[in-house]
Tab-separated table of C-alpha atoms in Angstrom:
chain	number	residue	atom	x	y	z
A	1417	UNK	CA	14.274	3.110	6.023
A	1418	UNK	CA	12.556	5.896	3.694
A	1419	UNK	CA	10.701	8.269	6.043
A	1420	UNK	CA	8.281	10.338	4.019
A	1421	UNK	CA	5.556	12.685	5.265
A	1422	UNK	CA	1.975	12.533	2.954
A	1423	UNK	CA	-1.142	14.444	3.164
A	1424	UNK	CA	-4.916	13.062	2.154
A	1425	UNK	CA	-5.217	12.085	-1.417
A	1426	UNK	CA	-1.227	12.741	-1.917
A	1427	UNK	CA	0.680	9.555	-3.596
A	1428	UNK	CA	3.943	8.236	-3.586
A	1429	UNK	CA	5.565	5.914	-6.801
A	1430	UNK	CA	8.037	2.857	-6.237
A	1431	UNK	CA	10.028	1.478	-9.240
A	1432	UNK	CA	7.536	3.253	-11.823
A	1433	UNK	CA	4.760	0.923	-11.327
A	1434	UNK	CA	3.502	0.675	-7.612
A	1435	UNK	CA	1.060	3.878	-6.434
A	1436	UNK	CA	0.636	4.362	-2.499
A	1437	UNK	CA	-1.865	6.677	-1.715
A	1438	UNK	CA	-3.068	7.940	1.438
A	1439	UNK	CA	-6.940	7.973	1.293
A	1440	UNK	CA	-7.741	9.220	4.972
A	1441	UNK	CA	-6.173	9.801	8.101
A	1442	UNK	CA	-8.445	9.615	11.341
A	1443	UNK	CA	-6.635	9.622	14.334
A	1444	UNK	CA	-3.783	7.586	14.627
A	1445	UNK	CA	-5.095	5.426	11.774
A	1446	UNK	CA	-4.164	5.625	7.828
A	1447	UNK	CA	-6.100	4.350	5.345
A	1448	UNK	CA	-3.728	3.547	2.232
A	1449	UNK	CA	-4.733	2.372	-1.425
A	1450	UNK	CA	-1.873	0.292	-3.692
A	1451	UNK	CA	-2.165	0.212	-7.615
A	1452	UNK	CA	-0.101	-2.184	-8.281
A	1453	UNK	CA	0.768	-5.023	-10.833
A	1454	UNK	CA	-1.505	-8.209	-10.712
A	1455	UNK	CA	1.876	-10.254	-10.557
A	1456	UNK	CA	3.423	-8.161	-7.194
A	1457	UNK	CA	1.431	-9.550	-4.196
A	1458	UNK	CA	0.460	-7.204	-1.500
A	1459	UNK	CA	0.070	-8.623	2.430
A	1460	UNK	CA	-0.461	-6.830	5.522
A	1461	UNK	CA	2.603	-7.572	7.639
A	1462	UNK	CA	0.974	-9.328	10.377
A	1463	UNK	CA	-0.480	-11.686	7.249
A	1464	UNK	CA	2.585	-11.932	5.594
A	1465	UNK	CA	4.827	-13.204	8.773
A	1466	UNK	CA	1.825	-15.768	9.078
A	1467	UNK	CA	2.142	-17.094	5.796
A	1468	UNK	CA	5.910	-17.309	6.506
A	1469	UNK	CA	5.761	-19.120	9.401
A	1470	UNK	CA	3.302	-21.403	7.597
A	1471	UNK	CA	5.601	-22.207	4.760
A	1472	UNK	CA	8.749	-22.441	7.443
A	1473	UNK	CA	6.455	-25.091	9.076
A	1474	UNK	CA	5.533	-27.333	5.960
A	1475	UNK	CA	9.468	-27.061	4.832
A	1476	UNK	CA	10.036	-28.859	8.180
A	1477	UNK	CA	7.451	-31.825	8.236
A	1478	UNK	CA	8.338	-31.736	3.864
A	1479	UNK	CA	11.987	-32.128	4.924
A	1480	UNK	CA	11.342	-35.018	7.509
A	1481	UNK	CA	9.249	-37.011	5.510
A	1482	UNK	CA	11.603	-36.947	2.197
A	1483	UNK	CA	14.454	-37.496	5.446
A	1484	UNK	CA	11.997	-40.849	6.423
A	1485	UNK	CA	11.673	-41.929	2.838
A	1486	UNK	CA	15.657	-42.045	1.742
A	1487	UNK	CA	16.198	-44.318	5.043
């Protein structure tokens, strides 16, 4: 992992078209802005293991019926 140290209203680049930028800093909290591409989704982690777990889910009750329909 990348460990970078930012300041207020400072910005870091990823492959020449994703902007982070750190728009304030109160206590232990950040608050970060993306610019990125309409095509590159964006997820909190938290959301994004959610939605994984979701789609891990469906695979398995997908996967037994199409099991349940070739028998």
């Amino acid at each position: 992992m990348l460990a970078l140290s930012r300041r207020r209203d400072e910005s870091l680049v990823i492959d020449n078209n994703i902007e982070v930028t750190i728009l304030d800093i109160r206590g232990d909290q950040v608050k970060i802005g993306i610019s990125a591409p309409k095509e590159i989704p964006i997820y909190r982690k938290e959301v994004y293991l959610q939605i994984q777990e979701a789609n891990k889910q469906a695979m398995e009750v997908d996967g037994a019926e199409a099991l349940k329909k070739m028998l």
